[in-house]
Every structure is written in C-alpha cells, then in structure tokens.
C-alpha cells in the first residue's frame, strides 16, 4: 500500500511546485515607434510600469547619444525615497508628468528640445525584490530641424567640352535634407544625358559643357520641417575664342608699335632738315681769313687822279710785294 501511495504523493508535490506563483515582477511599457518633436517644442516620453510600489522603489531616466552603447548613458533624473533629483545637462528642462510617479506613470517631459537631444532615452524601474524582469524601456527621440541655408560651390573645367561638379550642402537639418538642382530662367535645362544629380549628397554633374550650359542654377534642400536654397552662376568659356582674341590683340599691338616707330623716324628727319649749316672748326684754314689783331673794317681812301676809291693794300699784299723786290746790297 505504501508503495502505491508514494508515486501519488510525489506527483502531487511536483504539481504544487509547478503551480507556485514566482512572485511579483516589474513590467515597463514604452511606445514601440520612435518619437519625433520639432526643435524648441516640448517632448513627452511616455513610460508606464506595473509593480507593487514599496519603500525600495526607484525610477531613473537616462540618455545616450546616437550610435553609442547603453552602458555610456548619462542620467537625467532620479526618483527615490519619495524625492525627485534632476541631474546632468538636462536638469533644468526635465521633469515628470506625474510627481511622485507612484501610480504606474513615469512619463518624462523635456521642454525646449534641441538638436543635441536626439538619441535614446532609458526608462528604468527598480523595485526590489521584483527582479524577475529588467524593468527597462527604450525610447528613440528625433528632434526635427529645418534645413539651414545650404552652401553652393563648383569645381571642374568650366570650358566648352569640359565637365563641372556643382555641390550643395546644409550644415543643419533633421531628418537629413534631400537636395534638388534646377536651372533658372528661360534657357532650356541641360539634357538628361549631360546632367546627373545625387539627391542625398547634393551633387550635380554637368558633362560635355557648351556655351548654352552657362546660366544660374538653384539648389533646394528640403525635409519635413521646411526648405532652404542657394544659387550659383555658371560661366562656360570657349578657349578657341580666347586664342583668336589673343592673336587679334597681338596684331593690333604690332601695328601700333610700327606706327610709333614710323612717326619717330619722320619726326627725326624733319628736325634734321631744320638744323643750320655747321661752321668750320678752329683747325680749318680759310684763304680769306684775316690775321688775328687786324680789324675787319679796312679804311678806304680816295684816289684823286682817278676819282675812284682805292682800298689800301692788305698786309698779305704788302708781304708779297716785298718778296718780289730785288734785294739791293
């Protein structure tokens, strides 16, 4: 009989062990979808829990930046022993929707949200001896920011037959802006084969440029918060026209140089003709030159016999006459 009752007793005890309540457990509930809030507004991060609140109840909110592990989270506020303790860089902007959070609601309010508030928020409820779950909920928050005014730039060989890369980028914007390029004015937009743009990077590639590619191009950065734009003027040059212009300028300069040279030559010839005849130098001898000391004015006396004026003989004549007279001894 004892052998028969022993299996029955063991089965009953096993059943009681299996049906025993493991005890209270902490359950934290947060939204499954990410949360987004415009910059400057108030964000409410919903968190609720179920547990038997005791004197050992502790609520903690913390924050971790995008791309970093949860172990690097920074505290925002604590609630323990009936008191709330804000901490960290968000202390002045963080509060609880219900304080004290002892009725199952642990929602966090964050005022004047900033772009740096984008990241993951941790709602952690700890209530010993309720250790059967980790009591942790994660909420992803994105602060929406309109695109800032983008910067337009260009690189490449901006000449006929070359290629140009137009770039557009906004330093701010969440979600990440989408970029679109368009040509302004009545001129036709370049063909699809010569134009390729990337909406994510904001780059526009123009290939096989022509003079008709010149014009003003506008880039518009857009996200769900708004849009901003910048403009860029593209001027395509023709190297062949530059060479022709250089040849023409060179020819004109050559003609100008020759004209100046001819003018100077003609002027020199005219000045030379106007100069007086050169006088003889001191070393030149003239047959009619007078000896030094003799006056140029030669007195004239009258010849009473002939009635004519007679010039007295000059010194040279006298000398000659004397040379011709015979010397008398």
XYZ file of C-alpha atoms in Angstrom:
329
model
C 0.000 0.000 0.000
C 2.834 2.364 0.883
C 4.455 1.559 -2.413
C 1.269 2.625 -4.222
C 0.854 5.910 -2.294
C 4.469 7.035 -2.762
C 4.153 7.845 -6.532
C 0.881 9.688 -5.905
C 2.394 11.876 -3.192
C 5.422 12.724 -5.373
C 3.142 13.712 -8.268
C 1.047 15.965 -6.030
C 4.090 17.703 -4.607
C 5.501 18.269 -8.104
C 2.194 19.771 -9.198
C 2.172 22.181 -6.268
C 5.737 23.289 -7.066
C 4.869 23.932 -10.717
C 1.748 25.935 -9.813
C 3.531 28.122 -7.281
C 3.453 31.908 -8.175
C 7.048 33.022 -8.838
C 6.292 36.373 -7.147
C 5.674 39.973 -8.385
C 7.583 41.227 -11.477
C 8.335 44.726 -12.786
C 6.861 45.423 -16.224
C 7.781 48.633 -18.089
C 5.813 49.752 -21.169
C 7.054 52.315 -23.724
C 5.966 53.128 -27.316
C 7.363 50.805 -29.939
C 7.587 53.571 -32.551
C 10.280 56.272 -32.469
C 9.227 59.701 -31.254
C 9.894 62.983 -33.085
C 9.426 66.561 -31.873
C 10.118 69.899 -33.619
C 13.038 71.887 -32.265
C 12.050 74.289 -29.485
C 8.913 72.346 -28.518
C 8.140 70.065 -25.539
C 8.592 66.320 -25.864
C 6.683 63.792 -23.736
C 8.376 60.411 -23.493
C 5.641 58.036 -22.353
C 6.609 55.341 -19.864
C 4.335 53.260 -17.610
C 5.031 50.381 -15.253
C 3.322 47.791 -13.106
C 4.744 46.650 -9.768
C 3.963 46.782 -6.074
C 5.476 50.104 -5.073
C 7.399 49.886 -1.839
C 9.934 51.982 0.000
C 12.630 50.485 -2.193
C 11.031 51.791 -5.439
C 13.487 53.642 -7.694
C 12.831 55.345 -11.054
C 15.663 56.525 -13.272
C 15.682 58.302 -16.637
C 18.930 58.416 -18.630
C 20.096 59.389 -22.129
C 22.604 58.021 -24.649
C 23.689 59.691 -27.875
C 23.024 58.012 -31.248
C 25.450 55.245 -32.147
C 26.751 54.723 -28.587
C 26.099 51.712 -26.336
C 23.602 51.864 -23.468
C 26.431 51.449 -20.991
C 27.526 55.020 -21.841
C 24.185 56.582 -20.915
C 24.055 59.738 -18.774
C 21.437 60.235 -16.004
C 18.690 62.851 -16.405
C 16.764 62.436 -13.143
C 16.127 60.036 -10.234
C 13.137 59.374 -8.048
C 13.823 57.531 -4.843
C 12.631 57.639 -1.211
C 9.816 59.978 -2.198
C 12.075 62.684 -3.727
C 12.912 63.736 -7.282
C 16.531 64.562 -8.183
C 17.135 66.137 -11.639
C 20.769 65.920 -12.761
C 23.014 66.411 -15.752
C 22.828 68.951 -18.588
C 19.044 68.500 -18.959
C 18.251 69.071 -15.283
C 16.519 72.449 -15.833
C 14.420 71.173 -18.740
C 13.464 67.708 -17.472
C 10.516 66.831 -15.209
C 7.955 64.065 -14.625
C 4.396 64.209 -15.929
C 3.263 62.868 -12.542
C 5.229 63.551 -9.391
C 5.526 61.387 -7.418
C 5.427 58.643 -10.028
C 3.914 56.064 -7.720
C 0.707 55.386 -9.671
C 2.272 53.488 -12.560
C 3.077 56.569 -14.724
C 6.722 57.552 -15.214
C 6.397 59.797 -18.309
C 9.265 62.267 -18.857
C 8.697 65.867 -20.035
C 11.544 67.636 -21.826
C 10.996 71.307 -22.676
C 12.691 73.434 -25.352
C 14.184 70.437 -27.129
C 17.418 70.968 -29.027
C 19.176 69.103 -31.836
C 21.574 67.649 -29.257
C 18.588 65.991 -27.518
C 18.295 63.482 -30.365
C 19.139 59.991 -29.095
C 17.864 57.078 -26.980
C 16.146 57.574 -23.597
C 16.030 54.836 -20.962
C 13.132 54.463 -18.510
C 14.343 52.137 -15.747
C 12.172 50.998 -12.840
C 13.780 49.098 -9.955
C 11.684 47.751 -7.080
C 13.382 45.032 -5.026
C 12.613 42.223 -4.580
C 10.901 42.386 -8.009
C 13.890 41.118 -10.013
C 12.151 38.793 -12.464
C 12.481 41.309 -15.324
C 14.943 44.087 -16.000
C 12.275 46.815 -15.819
C 13.828 48.761 -18.697
C 12.170 50.569 -21.611
C 13.929 52.360 -24.524
C 12.546 55.342 -26.479
C 14.225 56.840 -29.561
C 13.702 60.603 -29.910
C 14.489 62.670 -33.006
C 14.426 66.450 -32.772
C 13.175 67.815 -36.102
C 15.218 70.721 -37.506
C 14.560 72.571 -40.780
C 17.465 72.723 -43.242
C 19.877 75.595 -42.780
C 20.763 77.752 -45.786
C 22.901 75.481 -47.967
C 26.276 76.417 -49.414
C 26.692 76.163 -53.204
C 30.094 75.617 -54.826
C 31.564 74.468 -58.135
C 34.673 72.642 -59.317
C 35.951 71.282 -62.616
C 36.992 72.550 -66.058
C 34.398 75.225 -66.830
C 35.067 75.377 -70.572
C 33.482 74.048 -73.743
C 33.700 70.251 -73.775
C 34.667 70.045 -70.100
C 32.759 68.880 -67.017
C 31.628 70.727 -63.895
C 30.550 69.496 -60.454
C 28.071 71.662 -58.552
C 27.757 70.902 -54.835
C 25.112 71.864 -52.271
C 25.139 71.122 -48.533
C 23.258 72.271 -45.399
C 25.073 72.171 -42.076
C 21.816 71.545 -40.171
C 18.636 69.619 -40.859
C 16.817 66.648 -39.337
C 15.779 64.420 -40.898
C 18.629 64.735 -43.368
C 17.618 67.074 -46.204
C 17.061 65.989 -49.787
C 18.742 68.170 -52.447
C 17.413 69.098 -55.883
C 19.078 71.238 -58.568
C 17.225 73.257 -61.211
C 18.247 75.821 -63.818
C 16.640 79.240 -63.624
C 15.444 81.429 -66.464
C 14.012 80.670 -69.875
C 17.044 78.741 -71.121
C 16.414 75.019 -71.573
C 17.618 72.633 -68.880
C 20.617 70.515 -69.984
C 19.682 67.133 -71.395
C 19.440 64.165 -69.062
C 22.476 62.588 -70.700
C 24.701 65.541 -69.778
C 23.297 66.110 -66.277
C 23.349 63.729 -63.309
C 22.460 64.637 -59.723
C 22.535 62.867 -56.363
C 19.690 63.922 -54.067
C 21.442 62.573 -50.973
C 24.872 64.160 -51.417
C 23.573 67.268 -53.183
C 25.998 66.963 -56.112
C 25.148 67.838 -59.732
C 27.492 66.677 -62.512
C 27.351 68.538 -65.849
C 29.322 66.902 -68.656
C 30.155 67.927 -72.239
C 29.666 71.607 -71.426
C 28.718 74.111 -74.131
C 28.220 77.856 -74.144
C 24.491 77.151 -73.745
C 25.251 75.489 -70.387
C 26.011 78.893 -68.889
C 23.375 80.248 -66.540
C 22.122 80.367 -62.950
C 21.452 77.120 -61.094
C 19.473 76.797 -57.842
C 19.775 74.071 -55.202
C 16.854 73.458 -52.808
C 17.364 71.489 -49.569
C 14.086 70.022 -48.217
C 12.853 67.955 -45.278
C 9.530 67.682 -43.446
C 10.280 70.833 -41.446
C 10.856 73.142 -44.408
C 13.299 74.089 -47.157
C 16.171 76.442 -47.942
C 18.062 77.234 -51.138
C 21.197 78.741 -52.659
C 22.114 79.844 -56.187
C 25.234 79.613 -58.327
C 26.113 81.222 -61.682
C 27.987 79.009 -64.137
C 30.023 80.730 -66.876
C 31.345 78.412 -69.598
C 34.290 79.770 -71.612
C 35.471 78.926 -75.161
C 39.289 78.522 -75.342
C 39.311 78.858 -79.164
C 37.789 82.329 -78.953
C 40.415 83.232 -76.432
C 43.171 82.240 -78.853
C 41.620 84.280 -81.685
C 41.255 87.266 -79.414
C 44.893 86.914 -78.368
C 46.039 86.840 -81.999
C 43.978 89.936 -82.831
C 45.352 91.816 -79.838
C 48.898 90.810 -80.782
C 48.406 92.062 -84.355
C 46.978 95.360 -83.130
C 49.925 95.838 -80.789
C 52.325 95.134 -83.663
C 50.652 97.714 -85.893
C 50.725 100.216 -83.058
C 54.443 99.633 -82.498
C 55.246 100.093 -86.200
C 53.172 103.279 -86.321
C 55.055 104.737 -83.375
C 58.403 103.803 -84.954
C 57.451 105.429 -88.295
C 56.260 108.571 -86.548
C 59.517 108.882 -84.610
C 61.555 108.393 -87.806
C 59.654 111.095 -89.725
C 59.954 113.493 -86.828
C 63.717 112.887 -86.654
C 64.142 113.626 -90.396
C 62.190 116.892 -90.100
C 64.251 118.048 -87.148
C 67.473 117.268 -89.024
C 66.474 119.392 -92.013
C 65.726 122.409 -89.829
C 69.216 122.450 -88.256
C 71.679 125.377 -89.511
C 74.785 124.570 -91.644
C 77.715 123.626 -89.500
C 80.586 126.229 -89.238
C 84.182 125.305 -89.722
C 86.129 124.329 -86.726
C 89.105 126.148 -85.224
C 91.552 123.912 -87.091
C 90.103 124.718 -90.525
C 92.039 127.346 -92.575
C 90.393 129.745 -94.999
C 92.233 131.659 -97.702
C 90.353 134.880 -96.981
C 90.769 134.622 -93.229
C 92.301 137.695 -91.597
C 95.220 137.577 -89.288
C 94.457 137.966 -85.629
C 94.535 141.522 -84.396
C 93.537 143.128 -87.677
C 90.285 144.937 -87.816
C 87.650 143.692 -90.169
C 86.961 147.249 -91.186
C 89.552 148.276 -93.831
C 89.810 152.064 -94.425
C 89.207 153.299 -97.934
C 90.947 156.352 -99.382
C 90.127 158.356 -102.452
C 92.326 158.396 -105.484
C 92.483 161.952 -106.627
C 93.823 161.102 -110.016
C 91.206 158.614 -110.999
C 88.398 159.788 -108.853
C 87.903 156.286 -107.592
C 88.039 154.870 -104.157
C 91.151 152.845 -103.593
C 91.500 150.191 -100.983
C 94.936 150.240 -99.356
C 96.950 147.097 -99.785
C 96.476 144.485 -97.203
C 99.220 143.045 -95.121
C 99.332 139.946 -97.280
C 99.676 142.016 -100.424
C 102.477 144.065 -98.930
C 104.310 140.975 -97.903
C 104.029 139.569 -101.385
C 105.268 142.759 -102.995
C 108.232 142.883 -100.722
C 109.113 139.394 -101.610
C 109.129 140.243 -105.286
C 111.520 143.299 -104.985
C 115.166 142.553 -105.583
C 117.344 142.915 -102.631
C 119.942 145.690 -103.123
C 123.314 145.172 -101.474
